[in-house]
Each structure stands twice: as structure tokens, then as C-alpha cells.
Short mmCIF file of N, CA and C in Angstrom, two decimals:
data_model
loop_
_atom_site.label_atom_id
_atom_site.label_comp_id
_atom_site.label_asym_id
_atom_site.label_seq_id
_atom_site.Cartn_x
_atom_site.Cartn_y
_atom_site.Cartn_z
N MET A 702 6.26 10.55 -11.49
CA MET A 702 6.20 9.43 -10.36
C MET A 702 7.69 8.16 -10.72
N PRO A 703 8.36 7.80 -9.83
CA PRO A 703 9.25 7.01 -10.27
C PRO A 703 8.58 5.76 -10.70
N ASP A 704 9.48 4.83 -11.50
CA ASP A 704 8.66 3.43 -11.57
C ASP A 704 8.73 2.53 -10.74
N ALA A 705 7.34 2.19 -10.53
CA ALA A 705 6.98 1.36 -8.98
C ALA A 705 8.64 -0.09 -9.23
N THR A 706 9.02 -0.14 -9.98
CA THR A 706 10.29 -1.63 -10.29
C THR A 706 11.53 -0.87 -10.09
N ALA A 707 11.71 0.52 -10.06
CA ALA A 707 12.85 1.44 -10.08
C ALA A 707 12.94 1.45 -8.37
N LEU A 708 12.06 1.04 -7.55
CA LEU A 708 12.40 1.01 -6.01
C LEU A 708 12.17 -0.44 -5.10
N PRO A 709 13.49 -1.42 -5.32
CA PRO A 709 12.98 -2.50 -4.84
C PRO A 709 12.88 -2.54 -3.55
N SER A 710 12.49 -3.31 -2.22
CA SER A 710 12.01 -3.03 -0.98
C SER A 710 13.55 -3.72 -0.37
N PRO A 711 14.35 -2.41 0.06
CA PRO A 711 15.53 -2.70 1.16
C PRO A 711 15.25 -3.57 2.56
N PRO A 712 15.71 -3.47 3.27
CA PRO A 712 15.52 -4.32 4.26
C PRO A 712 15.57 -3.09 5.22
N ARG A 713 14.36 -2.96 6.00
CA ARG A 713 13.83 -1.85 6.99
C ARG A 713 14.97 -1.30 8.03
N PRO A 714 14.83 -0.26 8.08
CA PRO A 714 15.33 0.37 8.85
C PRO A 714 15.16 -0.58 10.37
N ALA A 715 15.54 -0.20 11.49
CA ALA A 715 15.06 -0.11 12.96
C ALA A 715 13.92 0.41 13.39
N HIS A 716 13.68 1.27 13.01
CA HIS A 716 12.33 2.40 13.53
C HIS A 716 11.67 3.03 12.13
N PHE A 717 10.13 2.49 12.34
CA PHE A 717 9.04 3.38 11.65
C PHE A 717 9.54 4.86 10.83
N GLY A 718 10.39 5.51 12.06
CA GLY A 718 10.53 7.05 11.59
C GLY A 718 11.66 7.24 10.35
N ASP A 719 12.58 6.60 10.84
CA ASP A 719 14.04 6.00 9.68
C ASP A 719 12.96 5.52 8.75
N ALA A 720 12.26 4.29 8.59
CA ALA A 720 12.11 4.09 7.67
C ALA A 720 11.25 4.96 6.59
N LEU A 721 10.68 5.50 7.18
CA LEU A 721 9.31 6.55 6.82
C LEU A 721 10.20 8.19 6.18
N VAL A 722 11.41 8.58 6.66
CA VAL A 722 12.46 9.03 5.78
C VAL A 722 13.26 8.44 4.87
N GLU A 723 12.84 7.65 5.10
CA GLU A 723 14.26 6.79 4.03
C GLU A 723 13.16 6.86 2.26
N ARG A 724 12.11 6.08 2.62
CA ARG A 724 11.27 6.09 1.83
C ARG A 724 10.62 7.30 1.27
N VAL A 725 10.37 8.35 2.32
CA VAL A 725 9.98 9.70 1.40
C VAL A 725 11.26 9.91 0.53
N ARG A 726 11.89 10.36 0.94
CA ARG A 726 13.64 10.84 0.32
C ARG A 726 13.76 10.15 -0.93
N ALA A 727 13.33 8.50 -1.40
CA ALA A 727 13.71 7.63 -1.96
C ALA A 727 12.96 8.32 -3.12
N LEU A 728 11.43 8.45 -2.63
CA LEU A 728 10.23 8.99 -3.83
C LEU A 728 10.38 10.04 -4.22
N GLY A 729 10.59 10.91 -3.35
CA GLY A 729 10.50 12.60 -3.32
C GLY A 729 8.98 13.00 -3.14
N HIS A 730 8.46 12.41 -2.23
CA HIS A 730 7.15 13.36 -1.68
C HIS A 730 6.58 12.34 -0.89
N PRO A 731 6.24 12.67 0.27
CA PRO A 731 5.46 12.01 1.39
C PRO A 731 3.74 11.46 1.72
N LEU A 732 3.51 11.26 -0.48
CA LEU A 732 2.24 10.35 -0.48
C LEU A 732 2.18 9.47 0.48
N CYS A 733 0.44 9.74 1.34
CA CYS A 733 0.18 8.04 1.96
C CYS A 733 -1.68 7.77 1.27
N VAL A 734 -1.35 7.04 1.01
CA VAL A 734 -2.42 6.30 0.19
C VAL A 734 -4.02 5.14 1.42
N GLY A 735 -5.03 6.11 1.27
CA GLY A 735 -5.35 6.07 2.42
C GLY A 735 -6.24 4.93 2.12
N ILE A 736 -7.06 3.13 2.64
CA ILE A 736 -7.58 2.50 2.18
C ILE A 736 -8.69 2.00 2.72
N ASP A 737 -9.69 2.49 2.48
CA ASP A 737 -10.64 2.59 3.19
C ASP A 737 -12.13 2.03 2.64
N PRO A 738 -11.77 1.09 2.31
CA PRO A 738 -13.16 0.69 1.26
C PRO A 738 -14.91 0.74 1.52
N HIS A 739 -15.36 1.67 1.63
CA HIS A 739 -16.54 2.17 1.64
C HIS A 739 -17.26 1.28 0.93
N LEU A 740 -18.45 0.18 1.56
CA LEU A 740 -19.04 -0.90 0.27
C LEU A 740 -19.73 -0.21 -0.33
N ALA A 741 -20.28 0.60 -0.55
CA ALA A 741 -20.98 1.51 -1.77
C ALA A 741 -20.37 1.53 -2.54
N LEU A 742 -18.81 2.11 -2.52
CA LEU A 742 -18.16 3.25 -3.05
C LEU A 742 -17.09 1.42 -3.53
N VAL A 743 -16.81 0.45 -4.01
CA VAL A 743 -16.59 -0.55 -4.44
C VAL A 743 -16.71 -0.97 -5.61
N PRO A 744 -15.87 -0.54 -6.77
CA PRO A 744 -16.08 -0.29 -7.99
C PRO A 744 -17.11 -1.83 -8.50
N GLU A 745 -17.20 -1.74 -9.45
CA GLU A 745 -18.23 -3.17 -10.26
C GLU A 745 -17.57 -4.34 -10.40
N PRO A 746 -16.10 -4.26 -11.01
CA PRO A 746 -15.05 -4.94 -11.43
C PRO A 746 -14.78 -6.15 -9.81
N PHE A 747 -15.16 -5.55 -8.48
CA PHE A 747 -14.71 -6.01 -8.05
C PHE A 747 -15.61 -6.26 -6.59
N ARG A 748 -16.91 -5.87 -7.05
CA ARG A 748 -18.32 -6.72 -6.03
C ARG A 748 -18.52 -8.04 -6.08
N ARG A 749 -19.01 -8.43 -5.09
CA ARG A 749 -19.11 -9.79 -5.12
C ARG A 749 -20.41 -9.60 -4.21
N GLY A 750 -21.35 -10.28 -4.63
CA GLY A 750 -22.89 -10.76 -3.58
C GLY A 750 -23.68 -9.62 -3.70
N ALA A 751 -24.21 -9.29 -2.41
CA ALA A 751 -24.82 -8.55 -2.08
C ALA A 751 -24.32 -7.27 -1.58
N MET A 752 -23.02 -7.10 -1.36
CA MET A 752 -21.69 -6.45 -0.68
C MET A 752 -22.79 -5.95 0.97
N SER A 753 -22.85 -6.66 1.42
CA SER A 753 -23.30 -6.40 2.66
C SER A 753 -22.40 -7.03 3.86
N PRO A 754 -22.20 -6.39 4.68
CA PRO A 754 -21.47 -6.87 6.08
C PRO A 754 -21.81 -8.14 6.68
N ASP A 755 -23.27 -8.53 5.72
CA ASP A 755 -23.65 -9.77 6.65
C ASP A 755 -23.24 -11.13 5.30
N ASP A 756 -22.77 -10.64 3.90
CA ASP A 756 -22.72 -11.72 3.22
C ASP A 756 -21.00 -12.28 3.20
N PRO A 757 -21.03 -13.30 3.45
CA PRO A 757 -19.39 -13.91 3.49
C PRO A 757 -18.82 -13.29 1.86
N ALA A 758 -19.17 -13.00 1.03
CA ALA A 758 -18.56 -13.03 -0.20
C ALA A 758 -18.19 -11.37 -0.12
N THR A 759 -18.52 -10.56 1.01
CA THR A 759 -18.17 -9.09 1.04
C THR A 759 -16.56 -9.13 1.37
N ALA A 760 -16.45 -9.80 2.23
CA ALA A 760 -14.97 -9.34 2.70
C ALA A 760 -13.95 -10.38 1.89
N ASP A 761 -14.86 -10.79 0.90
CA ASP A 761 -13.50 -11.80 -0.39
C ASP A 761 -13.28 -10.11 -1.36
N ALA A 762 -14.35 -9.41 -1.51
CA ALA A 762 -14.44 -8.53 -2.45
C ALA A 762 -13.82 -7.90 -2.15
N VAL A 763 -13.43 -7.01 -0.47
CA VAL A 763 -12.60 -6.08 0.17
C VAL A 763 -11.52 -6.54 -0.35
N GLU A 764 -11.27 -7.83 0.00
CA GLU A 764 -9.68 -7.83 0.29
C GLU A 764 -8.66 -8.23 -1.09
N VAL A 765 -10.00 -8.55 -2.43
CA VAL A 765 -9.59 -8.73 -3.33
C VAL A 765 -9.05 -6.78 -4.59
N LEU A 766 -9.93 -6.09 -3.60
CA LEU A 766 -9.97 -4.69 -4.14
C LEU A 766 -8.72 -3.91 -3.51
N CYS A 767 -8.88 -3.96 -2.13
CA CYS A 767 -7.47 -3.75 -1.57
C CYS A 767 -6.08 -3.98 -1.71
N ASN A 768 -5.94 -5.26 -1.91
CA ASN A 768 -4.86 -6.05 -2.54
C ASN A 768 -4.49 -6.24 -4.09
N ALA A 769 -5.49 -5.44 -4.61
CA ALA A 769 -4.92 -4.62 -6.22
C ALA A 769 -4.73 -2.99 -5.84
N LEU A 770 -5.49 -2.69 -5.46
CA LEU A 770 -4.37 -1.07 -4.56
C LEU A 770 -3.43 -1.34 -4.18
N VAL A 771 -2.84 -2.07 -3.25
CA VAL A 771 -1.54 -2.00 -2.71
C VAL A 771 -1.12 -2.61 -3.69
N ASP A 772 -0.94 -3.57 -4.93
CA ASP A 772 -0.39 -3.48 -5.95
C ASP A 772 0.10 -2.54 -6.80
N ARG A 773 -0.89 -1.55 -7.04
CA ARG A 773 -0.80 -0.28 -7.86
C ARG A 773 0.21 0.48 -7.09
N VAL A 774 -0.11 0.73 -5.76
CA VAL A 774 0.45 1.75 -5.30
C VAL A 774 1.91 1.53 -4.90
N ALA A 775 2.32 0.25 -4.99
CA ALA A 775 3.51 -0.16 -4.46
C ALA A 775 4.93 0.38 -5.17
N GLY A 776 5.95 0.98 -4.63
CA GLY A 776 6.72 1.43 -5.08
C GLY A 776 6.74 3.17 -5.17
N ARG A 777 5.28 3.23 -5.25
CA ARG A 777 4.94 4.79 -5.69
C ARG A 777 4.83 5.86 -4.32
N VAL A 778 4.88 4.91 -3.39
CA VAL A 778 4.16 6.03 -1.89
C VAL A 778 4.99 5.19 -1.19
N ALA A 779 4.92 6.03 0.25
CA ALA A 779 5.70 5.35 1.42
C ALA A 779 5.14 4.61 1.63
N VAL A 780 3.74 4.90 2.21
CA VAL A 780 2.75 4.53 3.56
C VAL A 780 1.16 4.48 3.21
N VAL A 781 0.57 2.94 3.02
CA VAL A 781 -0.66 3.24 3.24
C VAL A 781 -1.10 2.96 4.26
N LYS A 782 -2.34 3.40 4.30
CA LYS A 782 -3.17 3.60 5.82
C LYS A 782 -4.24 2.61 5.81
N PRO A 783 -4.58 1.75 6.10
CA PRO A 783 -5.57 1.08 6.28
C PRO A 783 -6.74 1.50 7.28
N GLN A 784 -8.19 2.08 7.07
CA GLN A 784 -8.84 2.09 8.26
C GLN A 784 -9.85 0.86 8.41
N VAL A 785 -9.31 0.24 9.95
CA VAL A 785 -9.38 -0.80 10.32
C VAL A 785 -11.68 -1.32 10.59
N ALA A 786 -11.69 -0.02 10.59
CA ALA A 786 -13.68 -0.22 11.01
C ALA A 786 -14.23 -0.38 9.67
N PHE A 787 -13.73 -0.29 8.30
CA PHE A 787 -14.24 -0.74 7.13
C PHE A 787 -13.92 -2.58 7.03
N PHE A 788 -13.02 -2.90 8.02
CA PHE A 788 -13.00 -4.22 7.80
C PHE A 788 -13.13 -5.22 8.71
N GLU A 789 -13.19 -3.97 10.04
CA GLU A 789 -14.30 -4.84 11.54
C GLU A 789 -15.46 -4.70 11.04
N GLN A 790 -16.19 -4.37 10.62
CA GLN A 790 -17.51 -3.68 10.19
C GLN A 790 -18.30 -5.99 9.66
N LEU A 791 -17.23 -6.28 9.13
CA LEU A 791 -17.51 -7.39 8.41
C LEU A 791 -17.48 -8.59 8.99
N GLY A 792 -16.89 -8.27 10.37
CA GLY A 792 -16.55 -9.86 11.42
C GLY A 792 -15.29 -10.45 10.75
N TRP A 793 -15.16 -11.60 11.64
CA TRP A 793 -13.92 -12.66 11.27
C TRP A 793 -13.54 -12.21 10.09
N ARG A 794 -13.86 -12.17 8.81
CA ARG A 794 -13.40 -12.37 7.38
C ARG A 794 -12.90 -11.51 7.22
N GLY A 795 -13.59 -9.69 7.42
CA GLY A 795 -12.81 -8.57 7.07
C GLY A 795 -11.67 -9.00 7.74
N VAL A 796 -11.70 -9.22 9.37
CA VAL A 796 -10.30 -9.10 10.01
C VAL A 796 -9.27 -9.96 9.04
N ARG A 797 -10.04 -11.17 9.00
CA ARG A 797 -8.57 -11.80 8.26
C ARG A 797 -8.37 -11.18 6.79
N ALA A 798 -9.28 -10.32 6.19
CA ALA A 798 -8.66 -9.36 5.11
C ALA A 798 -8.12 -8.76 5.25
N LEU A 799 -8.42 -7.66 6.69
CA LEU A 799 -7.06 -6.90 6.80
C LEU A 799 -5.91 -7.47 7.06
N GLU A 800 -5.72 -8.32 7.87
CA GLU A 800 -4.34 -9.34 7.85
C GLU A 800 -3.71 -9.23 6.62
N ARG A 801 -4.60 -10.05 5.73
CA ARG A 801 -3.72 -10.13 4.71
C ARG A 801 -3.42 -9.19 3.70
N VAL A 802 -4.29 -8.10 3.94
CA VAL A 802 -3.73 -6.77 2.76
C VAL A 802 -2.49 -6.26 3.77
N VAL A 803 -2.45 -5.86 4.98
CA VAL A 803 -1.47 -5.36 5.73
C VAL A 803 -0.21 -6.39 5.37
N ALA A 804 -0.43 -7.74 5.18
CA ALA A 804 1.03 -8.66 4.78
C ALA A 804 1.35 -8.19 3.85
N ARG A 805 0.74 -7.95 3.12
CA ARG A 805 0.80 -7.86 1.39
C ARG A 805 1.74 -6.96 1.37
N ALA A 806 0.72 -5.23 1.68
CA ALA A 806 1.84 -4.61 1.97
C ALA A 806 2.72 -4.24 2.23
N ARG A 807 3.15 -5.20 3.34
CA ARG A 807 4.20 -5.32 3.71
C ARG A 807 5.65 -5.90 3.05
N ALA A 808 4.58 -7.13 2.71
CA ALA A 808 5.84 -8.02 1.83
C ALA A 808 5.90 -6.51 0.61
N ALA A 809 5.04 -6.07 -0.02
CA ALA A 809 5.31 -5.33 -1.40
C ALA A 809 6.62 -3.80 -0.75
N GLY A 810 7.14 -3.86 0.42
CA GLY A 810 8.32 -2.98 0.37
C GLY A 810 7.10 -1.65 1.43
N LEU A 811 5.96 -1.75 1.35
CA LEU A 811 4.83 -0.63 2.06
C LEU A 811 5.13 0.01 3.43
N LEU A 812 5.45 0.94 4.28
CA LEU A 812 5.06 0.88 5.47
C LEU A 812 3.21 1.35 5.31
N VAL A 813 2.72 0.10 6.75
CA VAL A 813 1.66 0.36 6.94
C VAL A 813 1.17 1.34 8.80
N LEU A 814 0.08 2.25 8.20
CA LEU A 814 -0.17 2.61 9.49
C LEU A 814 -1.59 2.31 9.51
N VAL A 815 -1.77 1.35 10.34
CA VAL A 815 -2.69 1.21 10.60
C VAL A 815 -3.43 2.18 11.21
N ASP A 816 -4.85 2.40 10.50
CA ASP A 816 -5.64 3.83 11.62
C ASP A 816 -6.74 3.26 12.32
N ALA A 817 -6.43 3.08 13.50
CA ALA A 817 -7.45 2.16 14.30
C ALA A 817 -7.63 3.14 15.50
N LYS A 818 -7.17 4.22 15.91
CA LYS A 818 -7.56 5.43 16.93
C LYS A 818 -7.70 4.80 18.42
N ARG A 819 -7.05 3.72 18.49
CA ARG A 819 -7.12 2.96 19.65
C ARG A 819 -6.82 3.77 20.80
N GLY A 820 -7.24 3.58 22.09
CA GLY A 820 -7.06 4.02 23.39
C GLY A 820 -7.67 3.90 24.38
N ASP A 821 -7.64 3.09 25.80
CA ASP A 821 -7.98 2.62 26.87
C ASP A 821 -6.99 2.41 28.05
N ILE A 822 -7.74 1.85 28.75
CA ILE A 822 -7.23 2.39 29.66
C ILE A 822 -6.20 0.82 30.25
N GLY A 823 -5.19 0.92 31.15
CA GLY A 823 -4.22 0.02 31.18
C GLY A 823 -4.00 -1.61 30.65
N SER A 824 -4.40 -2.34 30.72
CA SER A 824 -4.09 -3.78 30.20
C SER A 824 -4.75 -3.87 28.98
N THR A 825 -6.42 -3.23 28.93
CA THR A 825 -6.78 -3.11 28.02
C THR A 825 -5.91 -2.52 26.54
N ALA A 826 -5.42 -1.30 26.72
CA ALA A 826 -4.42 -1.01 25.94
C ALA A 826 -3.39 -1.81 25.53
N GLU A 827 -2.79 -2.30 26.62
CA GLU A 827 -1.46 -3.45 26.25
C GLU A 827 -2.04 -4.35 25.82
N GLY A 828 -3.13 -4.87 25.41
CA GLY A 828 -4.04 -5.70 24.60
C GLY A 828 -3.85 -4.93 22.97
N TYR A 829 -4.59 -3.93 22.85
CA TYR A 829 -4.85 -3.46 21.84
C TYR A 829 -3.13 -2.99 21.54
N ALA A 830 -1.73 -2.60 21.80
CA ALA A 830 -0.70 -2.82 21.56
C ALA A 830 -0.16 -3.79 21.22
N ALA A 831 -0.41 -5.17 21.67
CA ALA A 831 0.25 -6.17 21.19
C ALA A 831 -0.53 -6.99 20.07
N ALA A 832 -2.20 -6.70 19.87
CA ALA A 832 -2.55 -6.96 18.86
C ALA A 832 -1.81 -5.97 17.40
N TYR A 833 -0.90 -5.02 17.51
CA TYR A 833 -0.89 -4.24 16.31
C TYR A 833 1.15 -4.38 16.28
N PHE A 834 1.74 -4.34 17.66
CA PHE A 834 3.11 -4.10 17.56
C PHE A 834 3.78 -5.43 17.89
N GLY A 835 2.82 -6.36 18.69
CA GLY A 835 3.44 -7.85 19.76
C GLY A 835 4.22 -8.64 18.44
N ALA A 836 4.95 -9.69 18.68
CA ALA A 836 5.82 -10.23 17.41
C ALA A 836 4.79 -11.18 17.06
N ARG A 837 4.04 -11.26 17.48
CA ARG A 837 2.80 -12.40 16.80
C ARG A 837 1.59 -11.50 16.58
N ALA A 838 1.53 -10.77 16.88
CA ALA A 838 0.27 -9.63 16.23
C ALA A 838 0.26 -9.90 14.67
N PRO A 839 -1.27 -10.21 15.12
CA PRO A 839 -2.07 -10.66 13.74
C PRO A 839 -2.10 -9.87 12.56
N VAL A 840 -2.14 -8.58 13.00
CA VAL A 840 -2.08 -7.33 11.71
C VAL A 840 -1.35 -6.41 12.21
N ARG A 841 0.15 -6.40 11.51
CA ARG A 841 1.38 -6.31 11.98
C ARG A 841 1.53 -4.53 11.56
N ALA A 842 1.22 -4.04 12.45
CA ALA A 842 1.60 -2.39 11.92
C ALA A 842 2.57 -1.98 12.36
N ASP A 843 3.45 -1.31 11.17
CA ASP A 843 4.50 -0.61 11.10
C ASP A 843 4.41 1.32 11.86
N ALA A 844 3.11 1.13 12.27
CA ALA A 844 2.63 2.55 12.96
C ALA A 844 1.73 2.14 13.19
N LEU A 845 0.83 3.14 14.48
CA LEU A 845 -1.07 2.90 14.76
C LEU A 845 -1.30 4.38 15.15
N THR A 846 -2.34 4.65 14.65
CA THR A 846 -3.32 5.95 15.57
C THR A 846 -3.71 5.26 16.67
N VAL A 847 -3.58 6.20 17.54
CA VAL A 847 -4.14 6.18 18.81
C VAL A 847 -4.77 7.64 19.41
N SER A 848 -5.55 7.59 20.21
CA SER A 848 -6.42 8.61 20.99
C SER A 848 -5.82 8.39 22.45
N PRO A 849 -5.89 9.69 23.19
CA PRO A 849 -5.22 10.19 24.46
C PRO A 849 -6.36 10.82 25.04
N TYR A 850 -7.35 10.72 24.72
CA TYR A 850 -8.66 10.80 25.38
C TYR A 850 -9.07 11.03 26.85
N LEU A 851 -8.70 9.35 26.81
CA LEU A 851 -8.55 8.82 28.22
C LEU A 851 -7.16 9.61 29.31
N GLY A 852 -6.23 10.11 28.66
CA GLY A 852 -5.13 10.44 29.71
C GLY A 852 -3.82 9.78 29.18
N LEU A 853 -2.97 10.66 29.20
CA LEU A 853 -1.81 10.30 28.87
C LEU A 853 -1.38 8.87 29.11
N ASP A 854 -1.15 8.41 30.28
CA ASP A 854 -1.06 7.03 30.96
C ASP A 854 -1.64 6.32 29.94
N THR A 855 -2.38 6.31 29.23
CA THR A 855 -2.96 5.05 28.31
C THR A 855 -2.51 4.78 26.89
N LEU A 856 -1.39 5.86 27.36
CA LEU A 856 -0.49 5.88 25.95
C LEU A 856 0.67 5.47 25.68
N ALA A 857 0.90 5.15 27.23
CA ALA A 857 2.37 4.39 27.95
C ALA A 857 2.39 2.76 26.99
N PRO A 858 1.38 1.82 27.17
CA PRO A 858 1.68 0.36 26.40
C PRO A 858 1.52 0.64 24.87
N PHE A 859 1.11 1.76 24.33
CA PHE A 859 1.23 1.90 23.26
C PHE A 859 3.09 2.16 22.81
N LEU A 860 3.17 3.33 23.45
CA LEU A 860 4.49 3.78 23.35
C LEU A 860 5.37 2.92 23.31
N ASP A 861 5.36 1.97 24.75
CA ASP A 861 6.38 1.16 25.02
C ASP A 861 6.59 0.04 24.23
N ALA A 862 5.61 -0.62 23.47
CA ALA A 862 5.49 -1.39 22.52
C ALA A 862 5.74 -1.24 21.45
N ALA A 863 5.95 0.43 20.55
CA ALA A 863 6.18 0.67 19.70
C ALA A 863 7.88 0.45 19.26
N ARG A 864 8.36 1.40 21.16
CA ARG A 864 9.83 1.44 21.15
C ARG A 864 10.26 0.29 21.03
N ALA A 865 9.16 -0.83 21.57
CA ALA A 865 10.12 -2.16 21.50
C ALA A 865 10.37 -2.82 20.21
N SER A 866 9.45 -2.31 19.43
CA SER A 866 9.01 -3.05 18.12
C SER A 866 9.71 -2.36 16.87
N GLY A 867 10.07 -1.32 17.48
CA GLY A 867 10.49 -0.12 16.13
C GLY A 867 9.65 0.53 15.11
N ALA A 868 8.16 0.12 15.97
CA ALA A 868 7.02 0.96 15.16
C ALA A 868 6.75 2.28 15.48
N GLY A 869 5.64 3.21 15.33
CA GLY A 869 5.82 4.30 15.27
C GLY A 869 3.91 4.52 15.40
N VAL A 870 3.69 5.63 16.41
CA VAL A 870 2.55 6.18 16.92
C VAL A 870 2.13 7.51 16.75
N PHE A 871 0.70 7.78 15.75
CA PHE A 871 0.48 9.14 15.20
C PHE A 871 -0.51 9.13 16.69
N VAL A 872 -0.46 9.87 17.16
CA VAL A 872 -1.37 10.35 18.67
C VAL A 872 -2.47 11.77 17.78
N LEU A 873 -3.75 11.38 18.01
CA LEU A 873 -4.46 12.14 17.69
C LEU A 873 -4.55 13.25 18.40
N VAL A 874 -4.40 14.84 18.15
CA VAL A 874 -4.08 16.05 19.04
C VAL A 874 -5.81 17.06 18.86
N LYS A 875 -5.70 17.63 17.29
CA LYS A 875 -6.71 18.41 17.10
C LYS A 875 -7.42 17.47 15.84
N THR A 876 -8.34 16.49 15.73
CA THR A 876 -8.97 16.32 14.82
C THR A 876 -9.74 17.34 13.64
N SER A 877 -10.02 16.83 12.56
CA SER A 877 -10.36 17.99 11.22
C SER A 877 -11.67 17.84 11.16
N ASN A 878 -12.46 16.62 11.68
CA ASN A 878 -14.29 16.69 11.39
C ASN A 878 -14.93 17.65 11.96
N PRO A 879 -15.73 17.93 11.20
CA PRO A 879 -17.24 19.20 11.84
C PRO A 879 -16.98 19.43 13.24
N GLY A 880 -17.38 18.54 13.66
CA GLY A 880 -18.40 18.58 15.25
C GLY A 880 -16.59 18.23 16.37
N SER A 881 -15.01 18.17 15.77
CA SER A 881 -14.12 18.19 16.53
C SER A 881 -13.86 19.05 17.79
N GLY A 882 -14.60 20.38 17.44
CA GLY A 882 -14.59 21.60 18.46
C GLY A 882 -15.84 21.20 19.55
N ASP A 883 -16.80 20.41 19.71
CA ASP A 883 -17.67 20.20 20.53
C ASP A 883 -17.04 19.76 21.67
N VAL A 884 -15.98 18.82 21.78
CA VAL A 884 -14.84 18.31 23.04
C VAL A 884 -13.43 18.80 23.07
N GLN A 885 -13.26 19.14 21.93
CA GLN A 885 -11.76 19.23 21.68
C GLN A 885 -11.64 20.78 22.23
N ASP A 886 -12.19 21.45 22.00
CA ASP A 886 -11.99 22.91 22.12
C ASP A 886 -12.65 23.42 23.44
N LEU A 887 -13.27 22.58 24.33
CA LEU A 887 -14.21 23.47 25.26
C LEU A 887 -12.89 23.33 26.26
N ALA A 888 -13.25 24.95 27.11
CA ALA A 888 -12.12 25.28 28.05
C ALA A 888 -12.86 25.10 29.43
N VAL A 889 -12.21 23.75 29.81
CA VAL A 889 -13.01 23.16 31.35
C VAL A 889 -12.09 23.22 32.63
#
């Protein structure tokens, strides 16, 4: 694996796809590190307080852990993928932690694929798209996972915002969870 210091953070290409290809070629592999801070699995050195969603110290512990992970993988992988549910369960403090972790990852030259699986109709989808791709997005994603379940028209706000900002969109098609076939394989 290349030395983290050997890969400085060059200016990003104008589009996520180009940036991803560039980073993968520079590193020689397509590894993406998931950032899924399950509260029960937070290592002892990072634990604070009760490690429960209602304990304000928990969001701080999650942020410290995730920032340490970002620091460890910077220059070694092309992409990090924070799962927003683990942050959202902690309320506003968790969302603030997510904002900070994403900002730190981007500053370290990592591409950030936010795993939010968003999908909704019209103006709601526009709101989600602005929250991740807008100029003032609190959680500025390089790419976002979205769900097309409500119809292809629900993807348009995400695709338009991604195109305007140079971001990427990962559309769920067939998921790997054991029960995915319950709906995804139905012949209707």
C-alpha cells in the first residue's frame, strides 16, 4: 500500500467520476472504507459516557473515532462512505459530527460517498439534493446513494444537483440484504 504522505491532495477534477478514476489509478486499487459507527462496537479507547443516543457525550465519541479513521485511511483509499443513520440516531449532535467528519475527509483529499439512500417526490427530493450537493450543503457529499423506489422521476432532482455540482449519484438497483427479493424480485 502506498505511503499516505506520498499522495498529496491535488485539486479535484470537475466531476466525481473523474476524481474517482484518478484516485483509483494513483492508489492502484478501488478500496472504499465504510464509516458505520455502531455504538456497541466503538472501541474502548474512544468510548465516552453511556454510549447511548440520548447521552450528549456519545456524538463526541463517534466524531473522535470517525476522525481517527479518516486520518488513518487518508492517502490509502480513494473513498470513505459514512452511513448517515449512525449519526442521525444521535440527534443534532450526531448530524454535527457527520458534518465535521465529512469536512475532515474532504480536507484530507478523500472522496466522500454519503450513504443516505435518499428518495422522495418533487420538492422533498430537491431538499435532500440541496442538503448534500448544494453550495451551502451542511454535509457536502462528493456522491450520494439514492433509492429509485418511488419512480425514476424522483431521481431527477438528485441527478440535476449532482450534474450542477460535479457530484456523483449511486442508485440502488438490487440490494444484497437477505430480504431484498421480498419486493425487488416481485413480478407485478
